[in-house]
Short mmCIF file of C-alpha atoms and ligand atoms in Angstrom, two decimals:
data_model
loop_
_atom_site.label_atom_id
_atom_site.label_comp_id
_atom_site.label_asym_id
_atom_site.label_seq_id
_atom_site.Cartn_x
_atom_site.Cartn_y
_atom_site.Cartn_z
CA UNK A 851 -54.94 -57.68 -62.44
CA UNK A 852 -53.84 -54.07 -62.93
CA UNK A 853 -51.61 -52.39 -60.39
CA UNK A 854 -53.08 -50.66 -57.33
CA UNK A 855 -53.18 -46.86 -57.41
CA UNK A 856 -52.15 -45.23 -54.14
CA UNK A 857 -52.82 -41.49 -53.86
CA UNK A 858 -51.93 -38.94 -51.21
CA UNK A 859 -54.75 -36.36 -51.16
CA UNK A 860 -54.90 -32.83 -49.76
CA UNK A 861 -57.96 -30.63 -49.11
CA UNK A 862 -57.77 -27.06 -47.79
CA UNK A 863 -60.48 -25.13 -49.66
CA UNK A 864 -62.28 -23.71 -46.62
CA UNK A 865 -61.73 -24.26 -42.89
CA UNK A 866 -60.54 -27.86 -42.73
CA UNK A 867 -56.90 -28.84 -43.28
CA UNK A 868 -57.07 -32.45 -44.42
CA UNK A 869 -54.84 -35.17 -45.84
CA UNK A 870 -55.55 -38.78 -46.68
CA UNK A 871 -54.08 -41.85 -48.37
CA UNK A 872 -56.56 -43.72 -50.59
CA UNK A 873 -56.08 -46.94 -52.56
CA UNK A 874 -57.90 -47.28 -55.91
CA UNK A 875 -60.23 -44.40 -55.02
CA UNK A 876 -62.12 -46.60 -52.60
CA UNK A 877 -60.04 -47.92 -49.73
CA UNK A 878 -59.07 -45.34 -47.09
CA UNK A 879 -55.69 -46.05 -45.51
CA UNK A 880 -55.70 -42.83 -43.48
CA UNK A 881 -57.94 -39.78 -43.19
CA UNK A 882 -56.73 -36.86 -41.08
CA UNK A 883 -58.89 -33.74 -40.68
CA UNK A 884 -57.86 -30.74 -38.62
CA UNK A 885 -60.93 -28.54 -38.20
CA UNK A 886 -60.71 -24.84 -37.46
CA UNK A 887 -64.35 -24.64 -36.47
CA UNK A 888 -63.69 -23.71 -32.82
CA UNK A 889 -61.74 -20.66 -33.94
CA UNK A 890 -64.21 -19.49 -36.61
CA UNK A 891 -67.30 -20.04 -34.47
CA UNK A 892 -66.04 -17.25 -32.18
CA UNK A 893 -66.43 -14.88 -35.14
CA UNK A 894 -69.79 -16.28 -36.34
CA UNK A 895 -68.33 -17.43 -39.68
CA UNK A 896 -65.14 -18.31 -41.52
CA UNK A 897 -62.60 -15.46 -41.55
CA UNK A 898 -60.54 -16.12 -44.73
CA UNK A 899 -57.36 -14.50 -43.40
CA UNK A 900 -57.47 -16.57 -40.21
CA UNK A 901 -58.28 -19.74 -42.20
CA UNK A 902 -55.25 -19.46 -44.47
CA UNK A 903 -52.93 -18.75 -41.54
CA UNK A 904 -54.18 -21.82 -39.69
CA UNK A 905 -53.77 -23.96 -42.85
CA UNK A 906 -50.12 -22.87 -43.03
CA UNK A 907 -49.65 -23.84 -39.37
CA UNK A 908 -51.35 -27.23 -39.73
CA UNK A 909 -50.63 -28.57 -43.20
CA UNK A 910 -47.23 -30.22 -42.56
CA UNK A 911 -48.40 -31.99 -39.40
CA UNK A 912 -51.59 -33.22 -41.08
CA UNK A 913 -49.66 -34.55 -44.09
CA UNK A 914 -47.08 -36.27 -41.95
CA UNK A 915 -49.79 -37.92 -39.87
CA UNK A 916 -51.70 -39.09 -42.96
CA UNK A 917 -48.61 -40.84 -44.37
CA UNK A 918 -47.67 -42.30 -40.96
CA UNK A 919 -51.21 -43.56 -40.19
CA UNK A 920 -51.38 -45.23 -43.61
CA UNK A 921 -48.22 -47.20 -42.78
CA UNK A 922 -46.63 -46.37 -46.14
CA UNK A 923 -43.64 -44.41 -47.42
CA UNK A 924 -43.73 -41.63 -50.02
CA UNK A 925 -42.02 -44.02 -52.47
CA UNK A 926 -45.20 -46.09 -52.68
CA UNK A 927 -47.40 -43.09 -53.61
CA UNK A 928 -48.49 -42.92 -57.27
CA UNK A 929 -49.67 -39.30 -57.29
CA UNK A 930 -50.65 -36.24 -55.27
CA UNK A 931 -54.37 -35.36 -55.55
CA UNK A 932 -55.38 -31.93 -54.27
CA UNK A 933 -58.25 -29.45 -54.37
CA UNK A 934 -57.44 -26.85 -57.03
CA UNK A 935 -60.77 -25.05 -56.50
CA UNK A 936 -63.31 -23.71 -55.88
CA UNK A 937 -62.94 -22.20 -52.41
CA UNK A 938 -61.20 -19.42 -50.50
CA UNK A 939 -58.15 -18.29 -52.44
CA UNK A 940 -55.80 -18.05 -49.45
CA UNK A 941 -56.90 -21.44 -48.12
CA UNK A 942 -56.61 -23.15 -51.51
CA UNK A 943 -53.11 -21.74 -52.03
CA UNK A 944 -51.77 -23.59 -48.99
CA UNK A 945 -52.95 -27.01 -50.21
CA UNK A 946 -51.85 -26.31 -53.78
CA UNK A 947 -48.35 -25.25 -52.69
CA UNK A 948 -48.06 -28.27 -50.37
CA UNK A 949 -49.06 -30.58 -53.27
CA UNK A 950 -46.57 -29.00 -55.68
CA UNK A 951 -43.77 -29.15 -53.11
CA UNK A 952 -44.36 -32.87 -52.55
CA UNK A 953 -44.68 -33.54 -56.29
CA UNK A 954 -41.38 -31.81 -56.92
CA UNK A 955 -39.52 -33.30 -53.97
CA UNK A 956 -40.65 -36.89 -54.58
CA UNK A 957 -41.11 -36.73 -58.36
CA UNK A 958 -44.82 -37.62 -58.33
CA UNK A 959 -47.55 -36.56 -60.77
CA UNK A 960 -50.03 -33.86 -59.73
CA UNK A 961 -53.78 -34.55 -59.87
CA UNK A 962 -55.87 -31.39 -59.50
CA UNK A 963 -59.41 -32.11 -58.32
CA UNK A 964 -62.59 -30.00 -58.22
CA UNK A 965 -63.93 -29.82 -54.66
CA UNK A 966 -67.45 -30.83 -55.78
CA UNK A 967 -66.14 -33.87 -57.68
CA UNK A 968 -64.65 -34.88 -54.33
CA UNK A 969 -67.99 -34.54 -52.52
CA UNK A 970 -69.72 -36.62 -55.21
CA UNK A 971 -67.09 -39.42 -55.20
CA UNK A 972 -67.24 -39.64 -51.38
CA UNK A 973 -70.29 -41.82 -52.10
CA UNK A 974 -67.96 -44.47 -53.53
CA UNK A 975 -66.76 -45.26 -50.03
CA UNK A 976 -70.19 -46.71 -49.26
CA UNK A 977 -71.70 -47.78 -52.60
CA UNK A 978 -70.91 -48.71 -56.20
CA UNK A 979 -71.85 -45.76 -58.40
CA UNK A 980 -74.16 -46.56 -61.31
CA UNK A 981 -74.38 -44.44 -64.43
CA UNK A 982 -76.05 -42.34 -65.65
CA UNK A 983 -76.04 -40.72 -62.23
CA UNK A 984 -77.42 -37.47 -60.78
CA UNK A 985 -75.80 -35.81 -57.75
CA UNK A 986 -77.53 -33.28 -55.55
CA UNK A 987 -74.65 -31.20 -54.22
CA UNK A 988 -75.57 -29.11 -51.19
CA UNK A 989 -73.00 -27.26 -49.11
CA UNK A 990 -72.04 -23.87 -47.69
CA UNK A 991 -70.92 -22.71 -51.13
CA UNK A 992 -72.91 -24.90 -53.56
CA UNK A 993 -76.41 -25.98 -54.55
CA UNK A 994 -76.11 -27.94 -57.76
CA UNK A 995 -77.69 -30.77 -59.67
CA UNK A 996 -74.87 -32.54 -61.50
CA UNK A 997 -75.58 -35.10 -64.24
CA UNK A 998 -72.89 -37.72 -64.88
CA UNK A 999 -73.34 -39.96 -67.94
CA UNK A 1000 -70.21 -41.90 -66.90
CA UNK A 1001 -67.39 -41.55 -64.33
CA UNK A 1002 -65.67 -38.18 -64.30
CA UNK A 1003 -67.93 -36.43 -66.82
CA UNK A 1004 -69.95 -33.70 -65.19
CA UNK A 1005 -72.81 -31.61 -66.55
CA UNK A 1006 -74.30 -29.01 -64.21
CA UNK A 1007 -78.04 -29.09 -65.04
CA UNK A 1008 -79.16 -26.72 -62.28
CA UNK A 1009 -77.61 -24.40 -59.72
CA UNK A 1010 -78.41 -21.61 -57.30
CA UNK A 1011 -78.96 -18.15 -58.72
CA UNK A 1012 -78.01 -16.52 -55.42
CA UNK A 1013 -77.37 -18.05 -51.96
CA UNK A 1014 -76.20 -21.61 -51.50
CA UNK A 1015 -78.56 -23.68 -49.36
CA UNK A 1016 -75.97 -24.03 -46.54
CA UNK A 1017 -75.44 -20.27 -46.57
CA UNK A 1018 -79.20 -19.73 -46.17
CA UNK A 1019 -79.25 -22.18 -43.23
CA UNK A 1020 -76.29 -20.39 -41.62
CA UNK A 1021 -77.88 -16.93 -42.02
CA UNK A 1022 -81.25 -18.01 -40.62
CA UNK A 1023 -79.43 -19.61 -37.66
CA UNK A 1024 -77.49 -16.41 -37.10
CA UNK A 1025 -80.61 -14.22 -36.74
CA UNK A 1026 -81.97 -16.81 -34.32
CA UNK A 1027 -78.83 -16.21 -32.23
CA UNK A 1028 -77.44 -19.71 -32.86
CA UNK A 1029 -73.69 -20.42 -33.15
CA UNK A 1030 -71.80 -21.05 -36.42
CA UNK A 1031 -72.15 -23.32 -38.33
CA UNK A 1032 -75.90 -22.88 -38.12
CA UNK A 1033 -77.08 -25.74 -40.36
CA UNK A 1034 -76.85 -28.47 -37.71
CA UNK A 1035 -78.54 -26.13 -35.19
CA UNK A 1036 -81.54 -25.51 -37.48
CA UNK A 1037 -81.71 -29.25 -38.15
CA UNK A 1038 -81.88 -29.90 -34.38
CA UNK A 1039 -84.42 -27.12 -33.61
CA UNK A 1040 -86.73 -28.08 -36.49
CA UNK A 1041 -87.18 -31.56 -35.02
CA UNK A 1042 -89.28 -30.09 -32.20
CA UNK A 1043 -91.06 -27.49 -34.35
CA UNK A 1044 -93.94 -27.37 -36.83
CA UNK A 1045 -93.97 -25.60 -40.23
CA UNK A 1046 -96.72 -23.21 -39.10
CA UNK A 1047 -95.34 -19.93 -40.47
CA UNK A 1048 -96.26 -19.04 -44.05
CA UNK A 1049 -93.02 -17.86 -45.59
CA UNK A 1050 -92.35 -16.79 -49.18
CA UNK A 1051 -92.09 -19.92 -51.31
CA UNK A 1052 -88.69 -20.22 -53.02
CA UNK A 1053 -88.72 -19.90 -56.82
CA UNK A 1054 -90.25 -22.97 -58.44
CA UNK A 1055 -90.08 -22.80 -62.24
CA UNK A 1056 -89.53 -25.27 -65.06
CA UNK A 1057 -85.72 -25.00 -64.79
CA UNK A 1058 -83.52 -26.93 -62.38
CA UNK A 1059 -82.08 -23.73 -60.92
CA UNK A 1060 -82.64 -22.65 -57.33
CA UNK A 1061 -83.06 -19.38 -55.47
CA UNK A 1062 -83.14 -19.19 -51.68
CA UNK A 1063 -82.46 -15.51 -51.02
CA UNK A 1064 -86.19 -14.54 -51.04
CA UNK A 1065 -87.03 -17.22 -48.48
CA UNK A 1066 -84.01 -16.30 -46.35
CA UNK A 1067 -84.84 -12.55 -46.44
CA UNK A 1068 -88.44 -13.35 -45.55
CA UNK A 1069 -87.29 -15.19 -42.39
CA UNK A 1070 -84.98 -12.31 -41.45
CA UNK A 1071 -87.78 -9.74 -41.99
CA UNK A 1072 -90.26 -11.84 -40.03
CA UNK A 1073 -87.96 -12.04 -36.99
CA UNK A 1074 -87.12 -8.35 -37.26
CA UNK A 1075 -90.83 -7.42 -37.34
CA UNK A 1076 -91.59 -9.60 -34.31
CA UNK A 1077 -88.74 -7.99 -32.38
CA UNK A 1078 -89.85 -4.45 -33.28
CA UNK A 1079 -93.46 -5.11 -32.27
CA UNK A 1080 -92.45 -7.05 -29.17
CA UNK A 1081 -94.29 -10.14 -30.50
CA UNK A 1082 -93.35 -13.67 -29.46
CA UNK A 1083 -92.10 -16.20 -32.01
CA UNK A 1084 -91.07 -19.82 -31.65
CA UNK A 1085 -87.54 -20.50 -33.00
CA UNK A 1086 -88.37 -24.21 -33.44
CA UNK A 1087 -91.32 -23.33 -35.70
CA UNK A 1088 -89.24 -20.83 -37.68
CA UNK A 1089 -86.55 -23.47 -38.21
CA UNK A 1090 -89.15 -26.01 -39.31
CA UNK A 1091 -91.03 -23.58 -41.62
CA UNK A 1092 -87.80 -22.46 -43.31
CA UNK A 1093 -86.51 -26.00 -43.67
CA UNK A 1094 -89.72 -27.53 -45.05
CA UNK A 1095 -90.04 -24.75 -47.60
CA UNK A 1096 -86.41 -24.95 -48.79
CA UNK A 1097 -86.16 -28.75 -48.83
CA UNK A 1098 -89.53 -29.36 -50.51
CA UNK A 1099 -88.30 -27.33 -53.46
CA UNK A 1100 -84.83 -28.89 -53.46
CA UNK A 1101 -86.10 -32.47 -53.37
CA UNK A 1102 -88.98 -31.76 -55.79
CA UNK A 1103 -86.60 -30.49 -58.49
CA UNK A 1104 -84.18 -33.36 -57.83
CA UNK A 1105 -86.87 -35.99 -58.41
CA UNK A 1106 -88.03 -34.20 -61.57
CA UNK A 1107 -84.45 -33.99 -62.93
CA UNK A 1108 -83.73 -37.65 -62.12
CA UNK A 1109 -86.85 -38.72 -64.05
CA UNK A 1110 -86.19 -36.45 -67.04
CA UNK A 1111 -82.54 -37.51 -67.34
CA UNK A 1112 -83.55 -41.13 -66.78
CA UNK A 1113 -80.77 -41.78 -64.26
CA UNK A 1114 -80.07 -45.09 -62.53
CA UNK A 1115 -78.62 -43.59 -59.38
CA UNK A 1116 -79.05 -40.46 -57.25
CA UNK A 1117 -76.43 -39.47 -54.68
CA UNK A 1118 -76.36 -36.74 -52.06
CA UNK A 1119 -73.16 -34.76 -51.53
CA UNK A 1120 -71.77 -31.88 -49.44
CA UNK A 1121 -72.14 -30.64 -45.87
CA UNK A 1122 -75.91 -30.10 -45.99
CA UNK A 1123 -76.32 -33.80 -46.95
CA UNK A 1124 -75.89 -34.32 -43.18
CA UNK A 1125 -79.34 -32.75 -42.67
CA UNK A 1126 -81.69 -35.31 -41.16
CA UNK A 1127 -84.86 -33.96 -42.80
CA UNK A 1128 -83.24 -33.85 -46.25
CA UNK A 1129 -82.06 -37.44 -45.79
CA UNK A 1130 -85.53 -38.73 -44.93
CA UNK A 1131 -87.36 -36.56 -47.48
CA UNK A 1132 -85.20 -37.67 -50.41
CA UNK A 1133 -85.69 -41.33 -49.52
CA UNK A 1134 -89.47 -40.96 -49.15
CA UNK A 1135 -89.94 -38.92 -52.34
CA UNK A 1136 -87.86 -41.27 -54.51
CA UNK A 1137 -89.59 -44.32 -53.03
CA UNK A 1138 -92.99 -42.91 -54.02
CA UNK A 1139 -92.21 -41.07 -57.30
CA UNK A 1140 -89.15 -42.81 -58.82
CA UNK A 1141 -88.81 -46.18 -57.05
CA UNK A 1142 -86.45 -47.62 -59.70
CA UNK A 1143 -83.74 -45.04 -59.01
CA UNK A 1144 -81.08 -46.23 -56.56
CA UNK A 1145 -80.59 -43.67 -53.74
CA UNK A 1146 -77.31 -43.28 -51.83
CA UNK A 1147 -77.07 -41.04 -48.81
CA UNK A 1148 -73.48 -40.84 -47.56
CA UNK A 1149 -72.80 -41.35 -43.85
CA UNK A 1150 -72.20 -38.17 -41.86
CA UNK A 1151 -68.40 -38.60 -41.70
CA UNK A 1152 -68.00 -38.26 -45.47
CA UNK A 1153 -70.54 -35.42 -46.01
CA UNK A 1154 -68.32 -32.69 -44.59
CA UNK A 1155 -64.96 -31.61 -46.01
CA UNK A 1156 -62.19 -34.22 -45.93
CA UNK A 1157 -59.28 -35.30 -48.13
CA UNK A 1158 -60.32 -38.94 -48.65
CA UNK A 1159 -63.02 -37.69 -51.04
CA UNK A 1160 -60.33 -35.83 -53.03
CA UNK A 1161 -58.41 -39.11 -53.23
CA UNK A 1162 -61.58 -40.86 -54.46
CA UNK A 1163 -62.09 -38.34 -57.27
CA UNK A 1164 -58.33 -38.12 -57.93
CA UNK A 1165 -58.33 -41.83 -58.79
CA UNK A 1166 -60.45 -41.10 -61.91
CA UNK A 1167 -58.28 -38.09 -62.75
CA UNK A 1168 -55.34 -40.54 -62.58
CA UNK A 1169 -57.04 -43.14 -64.81
CA UNK A 1170 -57.86 -40.42 -67.34
CA UNK A 1171 -54.37 -38.94 -67.06
CA UNK A 1172 -55.62 -35.48 -66.16
CA UNK A 1173 -52.24 -34.36 -64.81
CA UNK A 1174 -51.60 -30.97 -63.24
CA UNK A 1175 -48.62 -28.69 -63.88
CA UNK A 1176 -46.19 -27.10 -61.45
CA UNK A 1177 -47.36 -23.67 -62.58
CA UNK A 1178 -51.10 -24.37 -62.04
CA UNK A 1179 -52.71 -21.79 -59.76
CA UNK A 1180 -55.43 -22.18 -57.12
CA UNK A 1181 -58.75 -21.51 -58.82
CA UNK A 1182 -61.30 -19.98 -56.39
CA UNK A 1183 -64.19 -20.09 -58.89
CA UNK A 1184 -63.16 -23.21 -60.82
CA UNK A 1185 -65.79 -24.72 -63.16
CA UNK A 1186 -66.79 -28.36 -62.86
CA UNK A 1187 -66.11 -30.19 -66.12
O1 KG4 B 2076 -69.38 -29.19 -47.53
P1 KG4 B 2076 -69.16 -28.35 -46.32
O2 KG4 B 2076 -68.52 -29.00 -45.11
O3 KG4 B 2076 -68.29 -27.11 -46.69
C1 KG4 B 2076 -68.45 -26.43 -47.90
O4 KG4 B 2076 -67.84 -26.90 -48.90
O5 KG4 B 2076 -69.25 -25.47 -47.89
O6 KG4 B 2076 -70.59 -27.72 -45.91
C2 KG4 B 2076 -70.76 -26.84 -44.83
C3 KG4 B 2076 -72.23 -26.40 -44.75
C4 KG4 B 2076 -72.49 -25.31 -43.73
O7 KG4 B 2076 -73.29 -24.29 -44.32
C5 KG4 B 2076 -73.26 -26.04 -42.62
O8 KG4 B 2076 -74.14 -25.21 -41.89
C6 KG4 B 2076 -74.01 -27.07 -43.43
O9 KG4 B 2076 -73.07 -27.53 -44.39
N1 KG4 B 2076 -74.50 -28.21 -42.62
C7 KG4 B 2076 -75.81 -28.47 -42.41
C8 KG4 B 2076 -75.87 -29.60 -41.55
N2 KG4 B 2076 -74.58 -29.98 -41.27
C9 KG4 B 2076 -73.76 -29.12 -41.94
N3 KG4 B 2076 -76.92 -27.86 -42.89
C10 KG4 B 2076 -78.11 -28.35 -42.50
N4 KG4 B 2076 -78.25 -29.42 -41.66
C11 KG4 B 2076 -77.17 -30.06 -41.17
N5 KG4 B 2076 -77.32 -31.11 -40.36
ZN1 ZN B 2077 -67.31 -28.94 -49.16
#
């Protein structure tokens, strides 16, 4: 049997400082996440300057804890996997510099990972991935349909033309006076609402691209108009109307893409994959329209940002010898390839 691959992984692309030790891209030996959410929620969103400062304060402690919790020494590590991009430049820098420092100090290879590859491979903690595969990646910064003919080959077949789906959720929540991050709040409210408001339907064309800014603006205008005229509105019904409209389009295009690309497996990925309505809708729609496609919906703990997912993706980077260099720079708008 071939030798085990033990990776130390670092993720710092947004507002979570995270480190993890993962064996063979599948077995989590430790998974430490230090969230800054309590700080950013006071401002109603992530403040990049504050995020990078907090990463600097936290990164050493988080790394130390990840190695200690895994019960290993740095000698046993085969490589340092880290998020090279995309994300907030200042936040990424901290993780990249930490990775390079460790690589240099302990003479370990560097394994740069794309944040979205991490979200996709988080599914490997709960299921065997079958190829060809399609991933629906939904987060605060991404809305993408990614086709994978085999492990670690990515083809973006559709993406948002404007706002990411998580961003639209967060903005709608904000005008409803809900705290950041707004996605989980809309999810909760919508459960006791009905989709009674007729909002602008998001773009639905033959492509696999998405656009949510029209729908989002329509919600903002609707609330504004009600306030100006002193008319009552029900936040639960607004949450439900917005969500049904956005998710119907998202899931509809995903089913269509999965059928056209004749995939064996569909996986959800990213923070918005925690959404309860999306989770049920995708299961129902695939069961009725493409019952032969295997559907994996990751558990909540691996939907949001963490470093174990970077270790899962980094394993394939290791197998394919996609080494990084000490002069690589954080790449805030890195392409998935
Ligand atoms: O993947 P993630 O943790 O960070 C990014 O890479 O962006 O995703 C964060 C996003 C936020 O926009 C948040 O509001 C959204 O995921 N989110 C949700 C839910 N939980 C998190 N959106 C809708 N419903 C949820 N339950
Ligand atoms: Zn993410």
